[in-house]
Amino acid sequence: MANNTGSAADSHEIILVLDFGGQYNQLIARRVRENHVYCEVHPHTMPLDKIRAMAPKGIILTGGPNSVYAPDAATAPAELFELGIPVLGICYGSQLMAHVLGGKVETAPTSEYGRTEVTINDAGQRSKLFEGVSAKTICWMSHTDYISAVPDGFTITAETPVCPVAAMEDASRQLYATQFHPEVMHTVEGKTMLKNFVFAVCGCAGDWHMGSFVERTIRELRAKIGTGKALCALSGGVDSSVAAVILSKAIGKQLTCVFVDHGLLRKDEGDQVEAVFGPDGPYDVNFIRINAKDRFYAKLKGVTEPEQKRKIIGEEFIRVFEDVAKKIGKVDYLVQGTIYPDVIESGLGKSAVIKSHHNVGGLPDFVDFKEIVEPLRLLFKDEVRACGRELGIPEYLVSRQPFPGPGLGIRIIGEITEEKVKIVQEADAIYREEVEKAGAQKNLGQYFAALTNMRSVGVMGDGRTYDYAIALRAVMTSDFMTAESAQLPWDVLQRVTTRIVNEVKGVNRVLYDCTGKPPATIEFE
Ligand code: XMP
C-alpha cells in the first residue's frame, strides 16, 4: 500500500523539523508555517543524504524527553551541523547541539519549569535570533539538564538566574540554540524569535500560500489519477469535505463520494451531509450514502477498549468502501481526509502515541485499492480551513467544529449500544442548540456531550431513578494539541442540564468537564 503524501511545498523553501520526541513538535511546524514558509516534521533518524537531498533552508531540532547521557538517548551526527544549513536547537535540541559539538551538559542544580524571565545578552552584538525582542522577556522553560559550558566558537546570548546558557549561538556557522521553547504561546516573544530564525537567519522569502497549494494539488491529483476512478471517504467533517471538493475540482465525475453512515454520527448529520454533497447540493460529484449502522454495531458489540473501537471502526470503513468499490467497478484510488496532526500523532518519530486516529492508525495492512490518496496529509487544521475557503466551500462547512472519524464511538465510554448512541445524540443536539442560541460558541474550538459509563441514583417525581450521567465538554483551542476548558455561562449550563434530564430518557445527571489538555485529551477516549 502506498501513501500519496502529495507535496505541499510550492516554493523550494522548506524548513525541516527533526523530531526528538518532545510534546511541542507540531507547534514548531505550525509557527514556522504561519510565516508562509513550508515546514515538515521528520524523525530525528532521517539520514543525512535525505536531508541533503531535501535541501532545507533551515533545520530545527525539537525538545525531547531524554537526557543526552541516557543510554538510548536520541542523537544527531556531528555532520548535521556541518551541512552549511542553519540549525536551531530547542530544549533537548539545544543540549544535543552542545553535547555533540564538545560543550558540556549537566543536571541543573535547579530545574526550571514554566514561565521564566530570560535576560538577553546585550553586551556585544545582538543575536539575529533576538532582533526586536525585549531585553528581559518571558519564556517557557521545561528542563532538568542544562548546558554548563558552550562548545568552542559559541557565545552565550541569553541567561536566567539559574540557567547560565538560556540561549547560545555560533553565528559564523549559523548554529543557534535556546533552552526555552519559543514555539509555545507562553514564550511571549517566541513568534518573533522563530520569525527571526526563518527570515533573518535562514533567509526564507515566505512565499508559501494556500492559493498555490490548491492549484498545485489539483494539478498533481490530475496527473496522478489521469482517467482513473477515485472513491472519497466522506464523513461530512471539515477534513473529508475539503478533500472531496479538491478531488472534485481535479477529476469531476471520476470521483465518487461514499458517505458511510456508521450510526455514530451526530443527530441528523447524515441528512445534512446528503443535502450538501447529494444530487441537490452544489457539487458535481457522484454521491452514494450507505446506511451501515447495523454492520458497525455488530462489530462493536462487547468492545470497550478505546483503541480497539477505533481500529474496528476504521477497518469496517475500509471494508464498506471495498464493497462499494466492487459494485462500482474498478476503482484505483481511495481518498481520505487525513491531516498532518493525525500523521504525526499516529507515531511519526519517537513522540509518544497518545491515540491512533482511525484514518491512519487503524488502516488494515491489506487494502484492495491501488493507492490511498490523502491530499491534506501535510496540512494543519487551520490550513485545511484556509484551503476550504480558497476552494469556495461555504463558511458554515469550513468553520464547522471537528468531529472525529470514529464519531460518537469514542464519546460513549465503554460498550457502544444503539440505546447509548441515541442518548448521546439527543443530549449533544440540545447542548449545541443552547450554546449556539446563547452565542457562546464563538471562542470554542470544540464542544460536545459524551456519555459516561456511570449510572447513578437520582429522584424524578417521587420515584428513584438509576440512569446515566452525561458529561458536557467545551474547550478553547486553536491547535487541538493543547486546550483549555471553557468557562461557559452558568445559566447556559443550567438550561442545558434541565433540558437534557427532562428530554433525554435514560439520563438523570449532567456533569461539566473542567479539565484541560494536557492532562486530559479533548475526546473522552
Ligand atoms: P484528542 O482527543 O486527541 O483530540 O485531544 C484532538 C482532536 O482530534 C480529534 N480526534 C480524532 N479525529 N479520529 C479523528 O479523525 C480519531 O480517532 C480522533 N480522536 C480524536 C478530536 O475530535 C480533536 O479535534
XYZ file of C-alpha atoms and ligand atoms in Angstrom:
549
model
C 0.000 0.000 0.000
C 1.452 3.325 -0.965
C 0.527 6.610 0.592
C 0.249 9.640 -1.571
C 1.631 12.316 0.629
C 1.259 14.921 -2.084
C 3.547 17.862 -1.960
C 2.644 20.921 -0.039
C 5.841 22.777 -0.802
C 5.049 25.188 -3.592
C 8.302 27.025 -3.476
C 11.667 25.414 -2.983
C 11.782 26.711 0.552
C 11.412 24.230 3.309
C 12.293 24.234 6.971
C 12.956 20.778 8.353
C 11.950 19.957 11.915
C 13.774 16.931 13.291
C 11.605 15.298 15.910
C 13.326 14.142 19.092
C 10.078 13.154 20.759
C 9.065 16.376 22.529
C 5.447 17.364 23.019
C 5.503 20.610 21.094
C 6.925 19.415 17.797
C 3.843 20.073 15.726
C 3.624 23.539 17.202
C 7.075 24.342 15.883
C 5.956 23.427 12.377
C 2.766 25.449 12.706
C 4.624 28.500 13.942
C 7.033 28.292 11.038
C 4.197 27.917 8.541
C 2.448 30.961 9.982
C 5.269 32.849 8.304
C 4.285 31.372 4.928
C 7.323 29.161 4.970
C 6.640 25.493 4.367
C 7.825 23.160 7.081
C 7.853 19.415 7.618
C 8.416 17.284 10.712
C 10.570 14.192 10.235
C 12.008 11.657 12.670
C 15.413 12.603 14.063
C 16.729 9.429 12.433
C 16.286 10.934 8.952
C 19.512 10.035 7.107
C 21.907 12.848 6.211
C 21.745 12.140 2.472
C 17.959 12.561 2.571
C 18.381 15.840 4.395
C 20.892 16.982 1.813
C 18.526 15.972 -0.998
C 15.697 17.921 0.615
C 17.972 20.963 0.854
C 16.071 22.698 3.641
C 16.687 26.380 4.253
C 16.971 25.611 7.944
C 16.742 22.755 10.428
C 15.083 22.858 13.835
C 15.899 20.236 16.454
C 12.989 19.754 18.821
C 12.802 19.076 22.516
C 12.631 15.533 23.797
C 12.100 13.554 26.975
C 15.637 12.197 27.441
C 18.954 13.341 28.769
C 21.799 13.404 26.242
C 23.604 10.985 28.547
C 20.807 8.404 28.679
C 21.968 5.066 27.245
C 19.343 5.094 24.472
C 19.354 8.873 24.008
C 18.287 10.112 20.583
C 21.273 11.695 18.961
C 22.443 13.520 15.864
C 25.675 13.132 13.894
C 28.218 15.973 14.091
C 27.948 16.274 10.274
C 24.420 17.596 10.700
C 25.997 20.786 11.988
C 28.451 20.947 9.097
C 25.985 20.950 6.209
C 26.125 24.720 5.923
C 22.396 24.781 6.738
C 21.311 26.955 9.701
C 20.275 24.901 12.729
C 18.154 25.944 15.686
C 18.190 23.567 18.648
C 15.315 23.870 21.101
C 15.494 22.492 24.655
C 16.789 18.915 24.205
C 17.864 20.004 20.717
C 19.995 22.754 22.253
C 21.601 20.357 24.713
C 22.271 17.883 21.936
C 23.934 20.589 19.864
C 26.155 21.490 22.824
C 26.933 17.847 23.612
C 27.750 16.786 20.047
C 29.930 19.851 19.398
C 32.047 19.499 22.544
C 30.203 21.593 25.124
C 29.057 20.315 28.480
C 25.544 19.302 29.575
C 24.770 18.579 33.206
C 21.873 18.047 35.536
C 20.897 21.566 36.599
C 21.096 22.258 40.337
C 17.617 23.747 39.985
C 15.142 22.547 37.362
C 13.169 25.237 35.580
C 9.536 24.733 34.633
C 7.048 27.233 33.373
C 7.176 30.941 32.674
C 10.657 32.276 33.334
C 12.212 35.695 32.830
C 15.113 35.422 30.406
C 17.716 38.147 30.025
C 19.025 38.686 26.511
C 22.753 39.310 26.428
C 23.134 42.811 25.030
C 26.791 43.228 25.911
C 28.121 42.606 22.407
C 26.255 42.377 19.144
C 22.571 41.476 19.493
C 21.797 37.949 18.271
C 19.875 37.831 14.998
C 17.501 35.450 16.747
C 16.552 38.144 19.240
C 16.159 41.142 16.928
C 13.205 43.174 18.152
C 12.884 41.132 21.371
C 12.782 42.893 24.762
C 15.969 42.767 26.852
C 14.049 40.858 29.515
C 11.437 38.548 28.133
C 9.173 35.815 29.500
C 9.947 32.384 28.083
C 8.647 28.868 28.693
C 11.198 26.587 30.313
C 10.912 22.863 30.903
C 14.232 21.214 31.721
C 16.211 19.324 34.322
C 19.509 19.267 32.396
C 21.231 22.404 31.174
C 24.233 23.458 29.173
C 27.004 24.297 31.640
C 29.731 25.011 29.069
C 29.222 26.050 25.454
C 31.222 24.412 22.641
C 34.207 26.240 21.098
C 33.132 29.121 18.905
C 29.802 29.630 20.685
C 28.721 32.655 22.684
C 26.028 32.866 25.303
C 23.164 35.026 24.043
C 20.655 34.736 26.893
C 20.545 33.601 30.520
C 18.329 33.245 33.556
C 19.377 33.367 37.219
C 19.572 29.553 37.328
C 20.341 28.767 33.683
C 23.662 30.207 32.524
C 23.007 29.253 28.884
C 19.363 30.041 28.130
C 20.496 30.613 24.530
C 23.774 30.238 22.665
C 24.996 30.568 19.113
C 27.860 30.375 16.707
C 26.629 32.866 14.132
C 29.577 32.153 11.806
C 28.380 28.555 11.475
C 24.690 29.589 11.649
C 24.085 27.429 14.709
C 21.548 28.677 17.264
C 20.094 27.152 20.384
C 17.527 28.034 23.025
C 16.977 26.144 26.260
C 13.423 27.522 26.353
C 10.578 26.783 23.934
C 9.969 29.679 21.528
C 7.103 27.746 19.876
C 4.701 27.787 22.835
C 2.375 30.714 23.467
C 3.775 31.263 26.970
C 7.035 32.422 25.415
C 5.714 35.899 24.913
C 8.057 36.885 22.079
C 8.575 33.356 20.754
C 6.873 34.103 17.445
C 9.342 36.903 16.805
C 12.243 34.580 17.580
C 11.057 31.895 15.161
C 10.313 34.529 12.555
C 13.846 35.832 13.008
C 15.253 32.348 12.566
C 13.255 31.730 9.420
C 13.868 35.094 7.760
C 16.962 36.758 9.272
C 18.989 33.563 9.764
C 17.711 31.171 7.081
C 16.895 33.875 4.520
C 13.490 32.477 3.579
C 11.215 34.548 1.339
C 7.906 33.419 2.873
C 6.131 32.612 -0.383
C 4.121 29.544 0.621
C 0.443 30.376 0.175
C -2.756 28.373 0.211
C -3.771 29.508 -3.270
C -0.708 27.954 -4.802
C -1.119 24.854 -2.644
C -4.614 24.343 -4.024
C -3.548 24.858 -7.634
C -0.586 22.580 -7.283
C -2.547 19.860 -5.512
C -5.243 19.891 -8.193
C -2.556 19.660 -10.869
C -0.817 16.796 -9.103
C -4.045 14.908 -8.492
C -4.955 15.181 -12.184
C -1.525 13.950 -13.213
C -1.620 11.071 -10.764
C -5.180 9.874 -11.286
C -5.396 10.539 -15.032
C -8.548 8.845 -16.277
C -8.717 6.580 -13.233
C -11.556 6.418 -10.776
C -11.412 7.536 -7.181
C -13.579 6.914 -4.180
C -13.704 9.502 -1.479
C -14.395 8.517 2.074
C -16.716 11.339 3.002
C -17.689 11.861 6.629
C -19.153 15.341 6.351
C -16.480 16.752 8.639
C -14.207 19.597 7.563
C -11.283 17.432 6.501
C -13.068 14.941 4.320
C -15.319 17.662 2.873
C -12.311 19.713 1.810
C -10.631 16.573 0.455
C -13.788 15.726 -1.514
C -14.097 19.191 -3.022
C -10.438 19.408 -4.009
C -10.779 15.999 -5.691
C -13.998 17.009 -7.412
C -12.236 20.084 -8.823
C -9.402 17.867 -10.033
C -11.276 14.956 -11.584
C -15.005 15.817 -11.539
C -17.270 12.834 -12.047
C -14.424 10.342 -11.971
C -14.858 10.828 -8.261
C -17.483 9.021 -6.296
C -18.050 10.212 -2.763
C -19.099 7.459 -0.473
C -20.670 8.573 2.706
C -20.822 5.816 5.266
C -23.351 6.467 7.930
C -21.873 4.281 10.630
C -24.635 5.096 13.062
C -22.179 7.047 15.188
C -22.886 10.481 13.742
C -24.434 13.447 15.466
C -28.191 13.827 15.339
C -29.480 14.427 11.767
C -25.932 14.713 10.463
C -26.405 12.073 7.792
C -29.195 14.066 6.163
C -27.166 17.275 6.383
C -24.241 15.676 4.573
C -26.555 14.386 1.887
C -28.044 17.839 1.441
C -24.587 19.283 0.675
C -22.945 16.535 -1.373
C -26.003 14.733 -2.720
C -27.684 15.368 -6.103
C -29.431 18.517 -4.847
C -26.227 20.043 -3.464
C -23.812 22.483 -5.168
C -21.112 19.952 -6.138
C -20.852 17.938 -9.296
C -19.882 14.578 -7.816
C -21.283 11.082 -7.672
C -22.640 10.584 -4.198
C -23.525 7.308 -2.519
C -24.861 7.088 1.001
C -24.594 3.777 2.799
C -26.529 3.206 5.967
C -24.244 0.706 7.644
C -25.084 1.138 11.288
C -26.107 -2.477 11.889
C -22.806 -3.691 10.486
C -20.813 -1.359 12.747
C -22.860 -2.047 15.880
C -22.481 -5.793 15.350
C -18.704 -5.500 15.069
C -18.528 -3.243 18.131
C -20.700 -5.440 20.344
C -18.988 -6.055 23.661
C -15.924 -3.956 22.784
C -14.911 -1.441 25.450
C -11.257 -0.631 24.814
C -10.892 2.747 23.006
C -8.074 1.827 20.651
C -9.845 -1.384 19.708
C -13.017 0.568 18.960
C -11.040 2.924 16.748
C -9.419 0.079 14.872
C -12.699 -1.758 14.364
C -14.442 1.368 13.086
C -11.503 2.218 10.809
C -11.313 -1.276 9.422
C -15.058 -1.529 8.891
C -14.934 1.733 6.954
C -12.428 0.226 4.588
C -14.478 -2.950 4.197
C -17.608 -0.960 3.378
C -15.683 1.012 0.773
C -14.342 -2.153 -0.746
C -17.870 -3.485 -1.101
C -18.991 -0.268 -2.768
C -15.935 -0.224 -4.988
C -16.692 -3.732 -6.188
C -20.181 -2.637 -7.179
C -18.926 0.469 -8.969
C -16.309 -1.473 -10.890
C -12.601 -0.928 -10.896
C -11.569 1.878 -8.572
C -7.925 2.791 -8.354
C -7.748 5.356 -5.586
C -9.205 5.767 -2.151
C -9.295 9.376 -0.965
C -9.089 10.192 2.723
C -9.122 13.447 4.649
C -6.127 12.641 6.833
C -4.381 15.750 8.120
C -0.893 16.390 9.441
C -1.577 16.124 13.194
C -3.125 12.676 12.537
C 0.049 11.670 10.763
C 2.328 12.966 13.482
C 0.245 11.840 16.451
C -0.051 8.384 14.970
C 3.545 7.718 15.605
C 5.991 9.696 13.483
C 9.388 9.748 15.105
C 9.527 8.952 18.786
C 6.703 11.149 20.082
C 4.598 9.082 22.441
C 1.478 7.754 20.705
C -1.462 9.092 22.674
C -4.248 7.937 20.353
C -4.248 6.374 16.950
C -6.589 8.204 14.646
C -8.651 5.758 12.701
C -7.777 7.123 9.321
C -4.109 6.418 9.880
C -3.533 4.085 12.796
C -6.429 1.767 12.149
C -5.805 1.170 8.477
C -5.564 -2.546 7.834
C -2.423 -3.910 6.211
C -4.246 -5.083 3.143
C -6.272 -2.540 1.271
C -7.809 -3.516 -2.022
C -7.091 -0.277 -3.856
C -4.086 0.700 -5.876
C -3.343 3.635 -3.660
C -4.609 5.807 -0.845
C -4.762 9.489 -1.765
C -4.550 11.940 1.114
C -4.389 15.436 -0.367
C -4.444 17.174 3.021
C -1.931 14.913 4.685
C 0.548 17.728 5.154
C -1.835 20.442 6.373
C -2.734 21.555 9.865
C -6.378 22.095 10.730
C -6.376 25.865 10.277
C -4.629 25.359 6.936
C -7.319 22.877 5.874
C -9.923 25.539 6.620
C -7.946 28.113 4.634
C -7.756 25.589 1.801
C -11.530 25.086 2.013
C -12.123 28.842 1.780
C -9.769 29.008 -1.175
C -11.920 26.317 -2.835
C -15.071 28.354 -2.215
C -16.625 25.912 0.257
C -19.375 27.627 2.287
C -18.201 29.102 5.579
C -20.627 27.110 7.727
C -18.984 23.927 6.486
C -15.428 25.222 6.640
C -15.654 26.537 10.179
C -17.530 23.515 11.483
C -16.078 22.117 14.679
C -14.024 18.993 14.185
C -15.714 15.650 14.582
C -13.596 12.532 14.989
C -13.740 9.758 12.399
C -14.910 7.151 14.932
C -17.637 9.630 15.833
C -19.750 9.025 18.896
C -17.954 5.709 19.259
C -15.275 7.488 21.267
C -17.776 9.717 23.083
C -19.520 6.733 24.612
C -17.369 5.308 27.342
C -17.395 1.545 27.333
C -19.573 -0.611 25.128
C -21.485 1.037 22.300
C -25.166 0.205 22.012
C -27.920 1.703 19.880
C -29.630 2.973 23.036
C -26.479 4.766 24.183
C -25.958 6.318 20.751
C -29.473 7.714 20.851
C -28.908 9.162 24.330
C -25.694 10.924 23.424
C -27.118 12.181 20.106
C -30.108 13.768 21.812
C -28.066 15.273 24.644
C -25.462 16.623 22.233
C -28.107 18.200 19.992
C -29.650 20.001 22.970
C -26.240 21.172 24.172
C -25.215 22.538 20.773
C -28.574 24.186 20.238
C -28.483 26.012 23.572
C -24.837 27.049 23.262
C -25.460 28.458 19.793
C -28.667 30.172 20.849
C -26.686 31.943 23.579
C -23.911 32.824 21.106
C -21.469 31.117 23.455
C -19.791 29.033 20.724
C -17.667 31.875 19.367
C -14.461 31.144 21.228
C -14.895 27.424 21.430
C -12.685 25.044 19.488
C -14.877 22.055 20.216
C -17.891 21.343 22.393
C -19.958 18.218 22.690
C -21.751 15.849 25.003
C -20.305 12.472 25.916
C -21.928 9.555 27.641
C -20.085 8.374 30.718
C -20.380 4.736 31.633
C -21.567 5.774 35.053
C -25.103 5.204 36.256
C -26.172 6.808 39.457
C -29.178 7.130 41.668
C -31.496 10.048 41.213
C -35.034 11.032 42.005
C -37.610 12.148 39.458
C -41.156 12.867 40.526
C -41.497 10.597 43.519
C -39.553 7.754 42.046
C -35.993 6.511 42.249
C -34.005 6.525 39.023
C -30.813 4.707 38.189
C -29.639 6.318 34.980
C -26.626 7.529 33.040
C -24.605 10.688 33.577
C -23.954 12.863 30.548
C -20.690 14.808 30.511
C -20.515 18.158 28.745
C -17.209 19.323 27.337
C -16.268 22.678 25.839
C -12.695 23.612 25.068
C -10.868 26.609 23.757
C -8.034 25.684 21.457
C -6.546 26.779 18.208
C -4.314 23.819 17.550
C -6.165 20.919 19.246
C -2.868 19.799 20.744
C -3.388 21.800 23.886
C -6.747 23.066 25.114
C -8.318 24.905 27.991
C -11.677 24.042 29.430
C -14.081 26.897 28.607
C -15.997 28.823 31.255
C -19.473 28.574 29.768
C -22.051 30.892 31.328
C -23.750 29.173 34.232
C -27.256 29.982 33.000
C -26.483 28.236 29.706
C -25.219 25.159 31.531
C -28.293 25.152 33.737
C -30.643 25.398 30.768
C -28.812 22.575 29.001
C -28.900 20.438 32.146
C -32.602 20.943 32.700
C -33.424 20.167 29.096
C -31.228 17.070 28.959
C -32.608 15.468 32.110
C -36.160 16.351 31.114
C -35.978 15.431 27.452
C -33.477 12.601 27.190
C -34.709 9.322 28.538
C -32.080 7.391 30.489
C -30.181 10.411 31.849
C -30.548 11.735 35.380
C -27.304 13.659 35.860
C -25.210 16.155 33.875
C -21.535 16.830 34.604
C -19.233 19.506 33.211
C -15.641 18.609 32.362
C -13.248 21.257 33.733
C -10.049 19.522 32.624
C -7.610 20.986 30.133
C -5.404 19.171 27.621
C -2.980 18.151 28.978
C -3.615 16.349 31.281
C -6.868 15.190 29.651
C -7.441 14.862 25.925
C -10.261 16.632 24.125
C -12.238 13.485 23.384
C -13.059 11.142 26.243
C -11.438 8.137 24.651
P -7.769 14.473 21.427
O -8.933 13.729 21.998
O -6.645 13.565 20.997
O -8.329 15.134 20.114
O -7.303 15.592 22.315
C -7.662 16.079 19.324
C -8.505 16.301 18.095
O -8.537 15.104 17.309
C -9.858 14.621 17.182
N -9.793 13.166 17.289
C -9.916 12.330 16.251
N -10.105 12.568 14.945
N -10.071 10.250 14.533
C -10.209 11.509 14.093
O -10.410 11.693 12.885
C -9.876 9.926 15.845
O -9.761 8.765 16.215
C -9.789 11.039 16.741
N -9.580 11.124 18.069
C -9.580 12.458 18.386
C -10.648 15.275 18.295
O -12.021 15.381 17.976
C -9.958 16.615 18.420
O -10.418 17.519 17.446
